[in-house]
PDB file of C-alpha atoms in Angstrom:
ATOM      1  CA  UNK A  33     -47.886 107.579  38.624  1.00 41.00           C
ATOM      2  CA  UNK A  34     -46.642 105.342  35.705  1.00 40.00           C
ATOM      3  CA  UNK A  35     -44.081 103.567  38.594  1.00 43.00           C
ATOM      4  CA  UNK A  36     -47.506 102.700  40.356  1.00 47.00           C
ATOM      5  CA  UNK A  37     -48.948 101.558  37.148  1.00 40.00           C
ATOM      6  CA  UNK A  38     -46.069  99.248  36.878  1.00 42.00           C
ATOM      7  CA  UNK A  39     -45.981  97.865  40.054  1.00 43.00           C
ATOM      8  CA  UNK A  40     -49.356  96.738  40.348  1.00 46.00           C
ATOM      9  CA  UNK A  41     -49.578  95.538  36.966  1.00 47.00           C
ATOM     10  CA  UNK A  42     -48.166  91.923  37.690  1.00 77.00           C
ATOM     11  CA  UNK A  43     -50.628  91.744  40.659  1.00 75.00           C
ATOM     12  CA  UNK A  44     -53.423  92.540  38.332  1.00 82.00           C
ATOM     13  CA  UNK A  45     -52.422  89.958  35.553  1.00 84.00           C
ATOM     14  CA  UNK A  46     -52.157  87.778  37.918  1.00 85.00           C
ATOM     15  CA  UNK A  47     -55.637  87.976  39.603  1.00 86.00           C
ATOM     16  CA  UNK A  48     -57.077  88.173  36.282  1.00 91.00           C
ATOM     17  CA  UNK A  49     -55.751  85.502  34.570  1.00 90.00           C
ATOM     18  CA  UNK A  50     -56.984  83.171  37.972  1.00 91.00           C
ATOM     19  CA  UNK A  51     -60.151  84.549  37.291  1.00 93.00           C
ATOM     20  CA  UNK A  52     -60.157  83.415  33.746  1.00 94.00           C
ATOM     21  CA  UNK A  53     -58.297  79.956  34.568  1.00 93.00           C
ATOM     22  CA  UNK A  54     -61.631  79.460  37.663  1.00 95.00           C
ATOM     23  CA  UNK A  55     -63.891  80.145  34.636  1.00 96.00           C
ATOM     24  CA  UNK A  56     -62.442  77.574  32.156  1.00 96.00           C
ATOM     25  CA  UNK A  57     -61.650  74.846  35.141  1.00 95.00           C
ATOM     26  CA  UNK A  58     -65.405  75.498  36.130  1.00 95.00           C
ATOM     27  CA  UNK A  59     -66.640  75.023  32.361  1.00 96.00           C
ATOM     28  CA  UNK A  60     -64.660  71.604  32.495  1.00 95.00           C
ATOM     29  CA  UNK A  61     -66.323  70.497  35.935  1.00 95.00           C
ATOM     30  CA  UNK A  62     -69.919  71.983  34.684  1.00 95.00           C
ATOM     31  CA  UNK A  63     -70.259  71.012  30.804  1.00 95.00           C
ATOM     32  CA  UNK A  64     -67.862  67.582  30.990  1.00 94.00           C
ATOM     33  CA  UNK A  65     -67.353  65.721  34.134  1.00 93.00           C
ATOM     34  CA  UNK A  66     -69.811  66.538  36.821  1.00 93.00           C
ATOM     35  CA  UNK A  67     -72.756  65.144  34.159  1.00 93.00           C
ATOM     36  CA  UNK A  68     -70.721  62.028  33.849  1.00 91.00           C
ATOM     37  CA  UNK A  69     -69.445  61.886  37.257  1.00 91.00           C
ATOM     38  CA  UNK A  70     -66.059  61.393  36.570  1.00 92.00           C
ATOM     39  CA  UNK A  71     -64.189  61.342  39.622  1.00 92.00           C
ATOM     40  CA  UNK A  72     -60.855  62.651  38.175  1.00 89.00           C
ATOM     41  CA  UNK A  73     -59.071  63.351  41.728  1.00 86.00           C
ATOM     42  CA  UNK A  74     -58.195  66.262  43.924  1.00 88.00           C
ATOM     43  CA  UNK A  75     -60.603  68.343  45.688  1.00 90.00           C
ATOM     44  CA  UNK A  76     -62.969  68.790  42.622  1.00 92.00           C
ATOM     45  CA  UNK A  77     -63.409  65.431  42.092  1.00 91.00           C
ATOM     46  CA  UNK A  78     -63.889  64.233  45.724  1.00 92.00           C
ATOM     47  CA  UNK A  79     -66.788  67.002  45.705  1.00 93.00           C
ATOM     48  CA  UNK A  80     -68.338  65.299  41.735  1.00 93.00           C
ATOM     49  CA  UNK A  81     -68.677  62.005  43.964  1.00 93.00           C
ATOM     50  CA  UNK A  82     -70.443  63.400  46.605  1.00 94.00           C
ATOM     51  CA  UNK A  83     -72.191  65.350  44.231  1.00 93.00           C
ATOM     52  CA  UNK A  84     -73.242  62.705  42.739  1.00 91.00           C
ATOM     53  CA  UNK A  85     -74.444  60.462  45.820  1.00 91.00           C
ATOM     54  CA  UNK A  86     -75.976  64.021  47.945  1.00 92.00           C
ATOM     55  CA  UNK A  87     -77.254  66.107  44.960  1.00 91.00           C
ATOM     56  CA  UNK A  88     -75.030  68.798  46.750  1.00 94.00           C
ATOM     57  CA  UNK A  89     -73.831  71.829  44.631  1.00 95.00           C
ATOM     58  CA  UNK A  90     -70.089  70.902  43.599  1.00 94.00           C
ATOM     59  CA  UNK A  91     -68.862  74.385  43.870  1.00 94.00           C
ATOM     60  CA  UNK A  92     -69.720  74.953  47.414  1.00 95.00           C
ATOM     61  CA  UNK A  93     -68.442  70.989  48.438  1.00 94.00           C
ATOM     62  CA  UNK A  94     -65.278  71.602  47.078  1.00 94.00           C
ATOM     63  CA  UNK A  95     -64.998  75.100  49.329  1.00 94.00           C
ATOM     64  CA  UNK A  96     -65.841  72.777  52.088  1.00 94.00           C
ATOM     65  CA  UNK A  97     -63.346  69.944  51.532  1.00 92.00           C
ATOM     66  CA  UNK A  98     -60.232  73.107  51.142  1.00 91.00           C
ATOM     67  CA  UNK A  99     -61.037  74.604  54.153  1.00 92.00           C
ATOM     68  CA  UNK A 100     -59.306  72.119  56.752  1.00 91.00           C
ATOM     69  CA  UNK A 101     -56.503  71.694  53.954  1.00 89.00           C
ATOM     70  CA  UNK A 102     -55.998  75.500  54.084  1.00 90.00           C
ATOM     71  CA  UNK A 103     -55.751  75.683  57.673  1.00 90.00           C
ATOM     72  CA  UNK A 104     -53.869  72.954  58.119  1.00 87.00           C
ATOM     73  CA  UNK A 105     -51.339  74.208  55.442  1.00 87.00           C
ATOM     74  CA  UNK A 106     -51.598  77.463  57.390  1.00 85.00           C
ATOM     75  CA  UNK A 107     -48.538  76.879  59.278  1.00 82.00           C
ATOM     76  CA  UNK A 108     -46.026  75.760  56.723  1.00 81.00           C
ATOM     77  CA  UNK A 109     -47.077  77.959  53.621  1.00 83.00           C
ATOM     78  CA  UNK A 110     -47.802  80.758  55.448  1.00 85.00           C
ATOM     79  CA  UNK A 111     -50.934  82.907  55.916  1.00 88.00           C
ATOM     80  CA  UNK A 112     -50.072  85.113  52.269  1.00 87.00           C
ATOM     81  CA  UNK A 113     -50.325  81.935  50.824  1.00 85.00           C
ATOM     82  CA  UNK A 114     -53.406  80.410  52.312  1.00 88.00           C
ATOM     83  CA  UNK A 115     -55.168  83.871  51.639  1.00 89.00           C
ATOM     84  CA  UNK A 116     -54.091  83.480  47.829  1.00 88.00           C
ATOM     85  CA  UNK A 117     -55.942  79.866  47.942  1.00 88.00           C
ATOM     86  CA  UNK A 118     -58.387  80.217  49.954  1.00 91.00           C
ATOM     87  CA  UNK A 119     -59.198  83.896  47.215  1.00 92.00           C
ATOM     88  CA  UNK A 120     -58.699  81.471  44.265  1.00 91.00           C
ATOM     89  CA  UNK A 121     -60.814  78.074  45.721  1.00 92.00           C
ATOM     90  CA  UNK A 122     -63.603  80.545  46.285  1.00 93.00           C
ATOM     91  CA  UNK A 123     -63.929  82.030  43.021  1.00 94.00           C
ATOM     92  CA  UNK A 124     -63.837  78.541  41.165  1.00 94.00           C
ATOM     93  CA  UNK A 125     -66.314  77.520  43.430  1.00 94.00           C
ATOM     94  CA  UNK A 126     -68.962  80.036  42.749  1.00 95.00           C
ATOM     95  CA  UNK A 127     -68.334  80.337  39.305  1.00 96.00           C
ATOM     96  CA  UNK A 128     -69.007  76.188  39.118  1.00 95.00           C
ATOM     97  CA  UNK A 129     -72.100  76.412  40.767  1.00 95.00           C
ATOM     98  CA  UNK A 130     -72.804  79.637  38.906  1.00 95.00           C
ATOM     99  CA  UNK A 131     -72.509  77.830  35.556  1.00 95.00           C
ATOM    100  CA  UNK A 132     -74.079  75.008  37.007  1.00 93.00           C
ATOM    101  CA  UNK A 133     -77.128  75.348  34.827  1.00 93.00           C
ATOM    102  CA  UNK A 134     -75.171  74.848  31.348  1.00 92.00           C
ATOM    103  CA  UNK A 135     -75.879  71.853  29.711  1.00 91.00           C
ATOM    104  CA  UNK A 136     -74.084  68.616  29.207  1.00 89.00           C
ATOM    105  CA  UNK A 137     -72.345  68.848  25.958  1.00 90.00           C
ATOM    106  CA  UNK A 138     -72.247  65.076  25.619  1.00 89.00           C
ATOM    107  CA  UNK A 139     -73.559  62.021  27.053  1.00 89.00           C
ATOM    108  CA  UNK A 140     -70.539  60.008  25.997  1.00 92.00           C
ATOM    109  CA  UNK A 141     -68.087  59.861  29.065  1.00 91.00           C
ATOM    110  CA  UNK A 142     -64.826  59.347  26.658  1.00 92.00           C
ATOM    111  CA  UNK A 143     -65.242  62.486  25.110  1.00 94.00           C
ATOM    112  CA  UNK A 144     -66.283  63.712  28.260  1.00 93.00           C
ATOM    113  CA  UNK A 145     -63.170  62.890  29.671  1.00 94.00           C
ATOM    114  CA  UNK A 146     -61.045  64.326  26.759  1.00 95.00           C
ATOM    115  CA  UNK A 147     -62.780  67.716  26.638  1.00 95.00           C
ATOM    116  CA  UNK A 148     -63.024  68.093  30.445  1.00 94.00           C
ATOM    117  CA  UNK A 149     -59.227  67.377  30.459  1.00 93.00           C
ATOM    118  CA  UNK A 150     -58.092  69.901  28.138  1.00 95.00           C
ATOM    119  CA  UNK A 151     -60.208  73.049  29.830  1.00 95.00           C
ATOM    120  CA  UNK A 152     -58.653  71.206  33.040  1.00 92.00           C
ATOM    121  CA  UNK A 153     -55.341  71.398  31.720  1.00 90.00           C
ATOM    122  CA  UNK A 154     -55.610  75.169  29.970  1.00 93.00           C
ATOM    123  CA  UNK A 155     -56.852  76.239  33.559  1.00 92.00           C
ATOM    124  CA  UNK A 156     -54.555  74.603  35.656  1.00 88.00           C
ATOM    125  CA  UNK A 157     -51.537  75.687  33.511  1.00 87.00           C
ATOM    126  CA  UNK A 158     -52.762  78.989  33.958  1.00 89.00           C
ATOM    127  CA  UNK A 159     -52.955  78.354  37.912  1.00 87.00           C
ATOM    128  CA  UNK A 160     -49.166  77.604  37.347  1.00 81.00           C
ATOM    129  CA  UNK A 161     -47.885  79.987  35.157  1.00 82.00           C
ATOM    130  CA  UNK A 162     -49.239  82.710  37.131  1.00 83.00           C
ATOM    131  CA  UNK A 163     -48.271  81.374  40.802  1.00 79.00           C
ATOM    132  CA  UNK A 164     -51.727  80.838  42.280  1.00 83.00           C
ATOM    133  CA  UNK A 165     -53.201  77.896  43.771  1.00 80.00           C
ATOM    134  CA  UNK A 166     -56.516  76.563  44.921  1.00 77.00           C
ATOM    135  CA  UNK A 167     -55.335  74.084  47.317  1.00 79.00           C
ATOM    136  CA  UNK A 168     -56.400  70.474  46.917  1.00 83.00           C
ATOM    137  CA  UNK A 169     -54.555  67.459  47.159  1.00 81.00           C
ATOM    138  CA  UNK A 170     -51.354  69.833  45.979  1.00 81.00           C
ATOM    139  CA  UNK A 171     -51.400  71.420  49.385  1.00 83.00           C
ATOM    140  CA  UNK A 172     -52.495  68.445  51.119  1.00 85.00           C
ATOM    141  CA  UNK A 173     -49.147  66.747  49.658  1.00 83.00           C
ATOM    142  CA  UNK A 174     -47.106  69.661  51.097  1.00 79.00           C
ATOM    143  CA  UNK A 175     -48.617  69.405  54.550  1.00 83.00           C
ATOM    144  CA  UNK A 176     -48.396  65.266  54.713  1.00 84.00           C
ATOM    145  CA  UNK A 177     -45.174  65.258  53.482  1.00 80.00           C
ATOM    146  CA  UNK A 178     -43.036  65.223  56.878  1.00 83.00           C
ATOM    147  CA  UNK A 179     -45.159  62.060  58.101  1.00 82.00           C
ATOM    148  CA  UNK A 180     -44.452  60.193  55.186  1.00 81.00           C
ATOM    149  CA  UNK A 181     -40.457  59.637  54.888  1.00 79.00           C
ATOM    150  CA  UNK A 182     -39.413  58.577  51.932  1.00 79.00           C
ATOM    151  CA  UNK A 183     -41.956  59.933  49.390  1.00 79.00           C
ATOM    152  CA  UNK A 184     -41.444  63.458  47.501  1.00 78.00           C
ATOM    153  CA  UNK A 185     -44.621  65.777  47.511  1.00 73.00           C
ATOM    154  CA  UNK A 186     -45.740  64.441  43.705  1.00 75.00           C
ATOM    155  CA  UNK A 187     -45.563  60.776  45.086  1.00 80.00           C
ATOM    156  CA  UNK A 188     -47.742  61.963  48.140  1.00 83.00           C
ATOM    157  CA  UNK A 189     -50.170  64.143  45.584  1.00 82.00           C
ATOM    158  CA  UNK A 190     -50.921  60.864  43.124  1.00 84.00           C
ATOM    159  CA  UNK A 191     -51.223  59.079  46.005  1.00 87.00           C
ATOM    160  CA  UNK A 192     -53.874  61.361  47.461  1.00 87.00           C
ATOM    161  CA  UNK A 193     -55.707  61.625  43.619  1.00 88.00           C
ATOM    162  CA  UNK A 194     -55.275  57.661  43.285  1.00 89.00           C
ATOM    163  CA  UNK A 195     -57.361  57.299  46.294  1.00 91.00           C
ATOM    164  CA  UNK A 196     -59.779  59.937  45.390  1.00 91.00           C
ATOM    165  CA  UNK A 197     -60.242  58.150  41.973  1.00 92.00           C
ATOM    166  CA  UNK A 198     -60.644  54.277  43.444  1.00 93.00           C
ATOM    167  CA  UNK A 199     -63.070  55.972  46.182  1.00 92.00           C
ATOM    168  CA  UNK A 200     -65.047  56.926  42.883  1.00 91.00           C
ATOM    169  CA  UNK A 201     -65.056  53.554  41.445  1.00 91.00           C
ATOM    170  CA  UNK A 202     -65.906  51.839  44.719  1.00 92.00           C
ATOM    171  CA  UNK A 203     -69.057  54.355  45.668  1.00 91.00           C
ATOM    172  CA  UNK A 204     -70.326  54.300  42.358  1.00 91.00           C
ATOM    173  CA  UNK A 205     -69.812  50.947  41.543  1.00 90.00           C
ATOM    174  CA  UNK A 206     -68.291  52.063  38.338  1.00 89.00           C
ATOM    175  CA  UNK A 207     -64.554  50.859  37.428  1.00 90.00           C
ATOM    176  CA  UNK A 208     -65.006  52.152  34.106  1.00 90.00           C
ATOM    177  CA  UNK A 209     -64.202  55.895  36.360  1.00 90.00           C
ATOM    178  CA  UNK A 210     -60.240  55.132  37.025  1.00 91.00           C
ATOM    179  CA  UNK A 211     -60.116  54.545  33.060  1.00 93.00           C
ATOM    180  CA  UNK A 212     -61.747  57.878  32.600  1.00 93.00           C
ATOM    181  CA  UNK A 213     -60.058  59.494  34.917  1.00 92.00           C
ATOM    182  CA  UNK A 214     -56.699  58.691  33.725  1.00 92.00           C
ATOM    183  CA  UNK A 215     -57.221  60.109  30.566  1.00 93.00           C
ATOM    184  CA  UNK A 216     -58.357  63.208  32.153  1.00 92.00           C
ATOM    185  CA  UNK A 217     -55.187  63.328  33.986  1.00 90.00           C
ATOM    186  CA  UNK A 218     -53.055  62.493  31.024  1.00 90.00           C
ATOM    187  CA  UNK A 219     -54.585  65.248  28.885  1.00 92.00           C
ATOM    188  CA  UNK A 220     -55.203  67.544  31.685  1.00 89.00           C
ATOM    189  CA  UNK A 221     -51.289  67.158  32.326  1.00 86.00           C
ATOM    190  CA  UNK A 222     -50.293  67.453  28.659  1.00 86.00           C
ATOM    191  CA  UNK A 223     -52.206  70.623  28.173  1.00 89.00           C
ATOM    192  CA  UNK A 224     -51.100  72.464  31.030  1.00 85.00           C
ATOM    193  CA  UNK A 225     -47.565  71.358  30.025  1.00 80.00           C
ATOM    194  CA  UNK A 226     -48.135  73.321  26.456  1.00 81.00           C
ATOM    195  CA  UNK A 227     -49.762  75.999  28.244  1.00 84.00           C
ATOM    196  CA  UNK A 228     -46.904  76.740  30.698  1.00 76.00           C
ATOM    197  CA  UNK A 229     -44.012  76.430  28.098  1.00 72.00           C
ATOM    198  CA  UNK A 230     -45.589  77.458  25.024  1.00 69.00           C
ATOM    199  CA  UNK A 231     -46.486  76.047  21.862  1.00 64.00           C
ATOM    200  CA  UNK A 232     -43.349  76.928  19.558  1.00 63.00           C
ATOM    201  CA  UNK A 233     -41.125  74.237  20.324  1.00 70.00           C
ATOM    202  CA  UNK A 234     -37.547  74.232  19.447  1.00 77.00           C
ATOM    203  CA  UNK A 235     -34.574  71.729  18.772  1.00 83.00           C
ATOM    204  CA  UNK A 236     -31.623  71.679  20.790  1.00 86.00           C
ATOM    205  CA  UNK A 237     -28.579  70.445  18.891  1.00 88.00           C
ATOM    206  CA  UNK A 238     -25.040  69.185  19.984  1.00 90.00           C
ATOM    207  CA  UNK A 239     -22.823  68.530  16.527  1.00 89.00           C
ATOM    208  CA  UNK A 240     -19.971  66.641  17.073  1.00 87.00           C
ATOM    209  CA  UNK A 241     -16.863  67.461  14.234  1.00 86.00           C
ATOM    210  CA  UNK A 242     -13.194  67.580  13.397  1.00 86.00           C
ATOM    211  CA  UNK A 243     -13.778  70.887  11.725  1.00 87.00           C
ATOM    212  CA  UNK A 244     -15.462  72.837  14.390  1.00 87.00           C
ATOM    213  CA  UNK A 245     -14.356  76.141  13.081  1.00 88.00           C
ATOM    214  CA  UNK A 246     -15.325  75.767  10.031  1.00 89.00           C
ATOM    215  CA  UNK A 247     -18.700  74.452  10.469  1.00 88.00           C
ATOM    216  CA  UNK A 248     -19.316  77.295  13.478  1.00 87.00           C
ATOM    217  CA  UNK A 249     -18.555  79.948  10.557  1.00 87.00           C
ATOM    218  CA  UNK A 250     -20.816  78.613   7.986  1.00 86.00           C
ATOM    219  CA  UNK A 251     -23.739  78.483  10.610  1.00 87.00           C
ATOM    220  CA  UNK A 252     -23.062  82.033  11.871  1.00 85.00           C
ATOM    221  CA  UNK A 253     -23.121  83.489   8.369  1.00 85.00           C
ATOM    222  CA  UNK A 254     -26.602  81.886   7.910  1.00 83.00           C
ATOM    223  CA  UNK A 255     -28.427  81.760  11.078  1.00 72.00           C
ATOM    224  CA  UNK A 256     -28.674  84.226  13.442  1.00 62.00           C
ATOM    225  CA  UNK A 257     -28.452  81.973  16.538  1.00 69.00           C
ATOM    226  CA  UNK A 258     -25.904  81.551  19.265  1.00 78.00           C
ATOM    227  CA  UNK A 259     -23.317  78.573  19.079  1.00 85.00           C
ATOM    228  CA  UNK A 260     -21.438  77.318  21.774  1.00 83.00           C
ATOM    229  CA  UNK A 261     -18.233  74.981  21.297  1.00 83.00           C
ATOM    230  CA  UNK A 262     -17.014  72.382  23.686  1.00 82.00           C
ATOM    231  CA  UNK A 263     -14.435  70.768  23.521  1.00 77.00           C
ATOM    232  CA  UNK A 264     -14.397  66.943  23.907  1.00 76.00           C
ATOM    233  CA  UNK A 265     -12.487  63.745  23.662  1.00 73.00           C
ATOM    234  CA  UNK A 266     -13.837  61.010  20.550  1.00 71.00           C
ATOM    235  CA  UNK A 267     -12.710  58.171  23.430  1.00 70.00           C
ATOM    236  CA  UNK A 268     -12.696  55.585  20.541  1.00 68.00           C
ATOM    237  CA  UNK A 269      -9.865  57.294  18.903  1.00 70.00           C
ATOM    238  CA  UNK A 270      -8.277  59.120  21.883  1.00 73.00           C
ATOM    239  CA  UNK A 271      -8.895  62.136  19.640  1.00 73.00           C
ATOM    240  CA  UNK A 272     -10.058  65.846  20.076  1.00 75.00           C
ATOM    241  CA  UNK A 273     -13.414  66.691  18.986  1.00 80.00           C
ATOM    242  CA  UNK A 274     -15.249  70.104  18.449  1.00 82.00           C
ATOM    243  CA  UNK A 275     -18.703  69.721  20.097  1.00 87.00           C
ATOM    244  CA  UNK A 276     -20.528  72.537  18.926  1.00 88.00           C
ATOM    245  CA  UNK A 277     -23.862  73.487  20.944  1.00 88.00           C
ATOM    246  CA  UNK A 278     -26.636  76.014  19.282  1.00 87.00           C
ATOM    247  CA  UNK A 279     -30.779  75.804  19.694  1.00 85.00           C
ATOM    248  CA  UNK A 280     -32.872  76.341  16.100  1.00 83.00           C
ATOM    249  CA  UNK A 281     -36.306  77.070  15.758  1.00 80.00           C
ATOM    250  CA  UNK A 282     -37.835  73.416  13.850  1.00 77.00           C
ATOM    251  CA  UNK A 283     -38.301  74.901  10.927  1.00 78.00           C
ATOM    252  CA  UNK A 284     -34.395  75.768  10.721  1.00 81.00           C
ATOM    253  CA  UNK A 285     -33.639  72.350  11.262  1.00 83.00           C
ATOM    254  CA  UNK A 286     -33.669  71.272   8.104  1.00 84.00           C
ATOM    255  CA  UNK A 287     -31.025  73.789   6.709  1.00 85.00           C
ATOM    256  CA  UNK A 288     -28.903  73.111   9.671  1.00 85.00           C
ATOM    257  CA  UNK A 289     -28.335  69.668   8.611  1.00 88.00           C
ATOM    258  CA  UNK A 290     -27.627  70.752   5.093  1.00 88.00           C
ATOM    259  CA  UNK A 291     -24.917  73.198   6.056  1.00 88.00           C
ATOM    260  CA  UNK A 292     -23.591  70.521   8.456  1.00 90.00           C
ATOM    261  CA  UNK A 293     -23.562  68.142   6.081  1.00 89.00           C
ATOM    262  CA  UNK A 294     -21.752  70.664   3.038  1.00 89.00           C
ATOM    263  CA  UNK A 295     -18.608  71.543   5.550  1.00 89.00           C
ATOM    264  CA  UNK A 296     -18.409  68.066   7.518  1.00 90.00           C
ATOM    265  CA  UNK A 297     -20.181  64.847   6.027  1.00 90.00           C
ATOM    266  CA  UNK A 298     -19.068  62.806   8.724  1.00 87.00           C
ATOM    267  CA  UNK A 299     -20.074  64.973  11.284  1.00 88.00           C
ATOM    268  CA  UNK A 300     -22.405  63.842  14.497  1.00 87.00           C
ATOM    269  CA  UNK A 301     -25.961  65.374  14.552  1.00 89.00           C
ATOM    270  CA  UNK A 302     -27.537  64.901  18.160  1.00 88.00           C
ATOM    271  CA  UNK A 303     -30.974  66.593  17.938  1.00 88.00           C
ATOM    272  CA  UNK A 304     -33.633  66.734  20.738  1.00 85.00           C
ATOM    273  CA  UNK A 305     -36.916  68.676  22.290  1.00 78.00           C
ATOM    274  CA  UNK A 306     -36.635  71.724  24.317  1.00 75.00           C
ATOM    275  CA  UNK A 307     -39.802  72.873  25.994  1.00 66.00           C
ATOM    276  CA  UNK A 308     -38.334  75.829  26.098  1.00 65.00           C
ATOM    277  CA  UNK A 309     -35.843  78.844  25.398  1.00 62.00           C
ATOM    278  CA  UNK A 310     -34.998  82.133  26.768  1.00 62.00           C
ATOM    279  CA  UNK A 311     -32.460  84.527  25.401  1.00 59.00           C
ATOM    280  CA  UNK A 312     -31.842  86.602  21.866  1.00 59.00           C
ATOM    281  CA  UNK A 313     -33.705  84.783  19.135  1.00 57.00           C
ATOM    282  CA  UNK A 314     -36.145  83.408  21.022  1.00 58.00           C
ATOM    283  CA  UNK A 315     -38.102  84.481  23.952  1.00 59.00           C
ATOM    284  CA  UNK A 316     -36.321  87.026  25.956  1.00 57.00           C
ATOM    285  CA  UNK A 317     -35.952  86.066  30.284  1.00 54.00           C
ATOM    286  CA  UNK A 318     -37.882  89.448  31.308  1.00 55.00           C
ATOM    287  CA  UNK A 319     -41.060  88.115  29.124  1.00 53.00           C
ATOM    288  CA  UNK A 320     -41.701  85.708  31.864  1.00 50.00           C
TER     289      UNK A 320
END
């Protein structure tokens, strides 16, 4: 019984959390950008525009526009696939049109455009991180692909958005839309980013030293994370250097540096952004 339990766990997380990622995209079409008809791209924003020229619900319009994507993705994705979209654009299409009758939160279209694109951004991250898909211009990029040597499938998607977005401008004879709709992207894109890899960022850090060793030691005895040493060549000199590799929370940054600097003064710091990190200290692989 509990091996059952186990196994169908992941498909239940999974369906929920698209449930709950169709609820919060929906609140972003419903409260932000359908009342200010910002055409934002991909299938939900073709159906705002002709929303917003027919009066036609935008839930069941952007069911419509999917359906010849799906089939026509039918072939190359495979019918498990398709069924996963087609599950998925259904239930953010109801719940749209279900929530339809909420009120606009603002009549500004900037802050429209910021708020829609973070609940756009927390859903679609969610869409990612749990492996389903509504279809859209993503699946549309996948399927066009082939006829358009040259391009990779994100080229083909902004493409695809890009047009949906100047077809917005044009119709509604507002230009003011590709400006709004760029910062829905560019929020939208940022959030999902955070929402994928986490919010606890941490530093990667390459320290380049004559006393390797020595400054390995000190950083073991007061840190419980990893190092790794490389060796390398100081080509200036023609000399050996100890490049030692280790990841740090950013709040152990600062006392990385300091033991650095007590063994080695004239060591090399190289710090940068990780968006993420699996393993001990951090977050282990088999959490994801």
């Amino acid at each position: 019984m509990m091996e059952r339990l186990r196994t169908k766990a992941p498909w239940l997380e999974r369906y929920l959390f698209m449930v709950v990622a169709c609820f919060i995209y929906a609140l972003a079409l419903d409260l932000f950008l359908q009342p200010a008809s910002i055409v934002a791209g991909g299938a939900t924003g073709a159906a705002i525009l002709v929303n917003a020229k027919t009066g036609l619900a935008v839930g069941m319009v952007s069911i419509a526009i999917n359906l010849p994507i799906l089939l026509l993705g039918l072939k190359t994705q495979g019918l498990p696939f398709i069924l996963r979209c087609f599950l998925t654009n259904t239930v953010l299409g109801v719940i749209t049109d279900l929530l339809a009758f909420l009120p606009q939160v603002t009549d500004q279209p900037l802050l429209g455009a910021l708020y829609g694109g973070v609940l756009q951004g927390a859903a679609i991250g969610l869409f990612v991180k749990y492996a389903v898909s509504s279809g859209g211009t993503e699946l549309l990029g996948r399927v066009l692909r082939p006829l358009l040597p040259g391009l990779t499938i994100p080229q083909v998607i902004a493409l695809l958005d890009g047009a949906v977005v100047l077809a917005g401008a044009v119709v509604l004879h507002n230009p003011e839309n590709v400006l709004y709709a760029l910062i829905v992207i560019l929020v939208s894109s940022r959030v999902s980013d955070m929402v994928i890899t986490g919010f606890a960022k941490s530093k990667l850090c390459y320290i380049i030293t004559d006393r390797p060793e020595e400054v390995a030691d000190l950083l073991l005895q007061n840190s419980p994370r990893g190092i790794t040493n490389l060796n390398g060549t100081g080509m200036y000199a023609r000399a050996p250097k100890g490049v030692l590799m280790t990841c740090v929370k950013a709040r152990q940054l600062g006392q990385l540096k300091q033991l650095v600097s007590a063994v080695d003064p004239d060591a090399f710091v190289i710090v940068s952004e990780t968006t993420e990190v699996l393993g001990k200290g951090f977050k282990q692989i088999d959490e994801e």
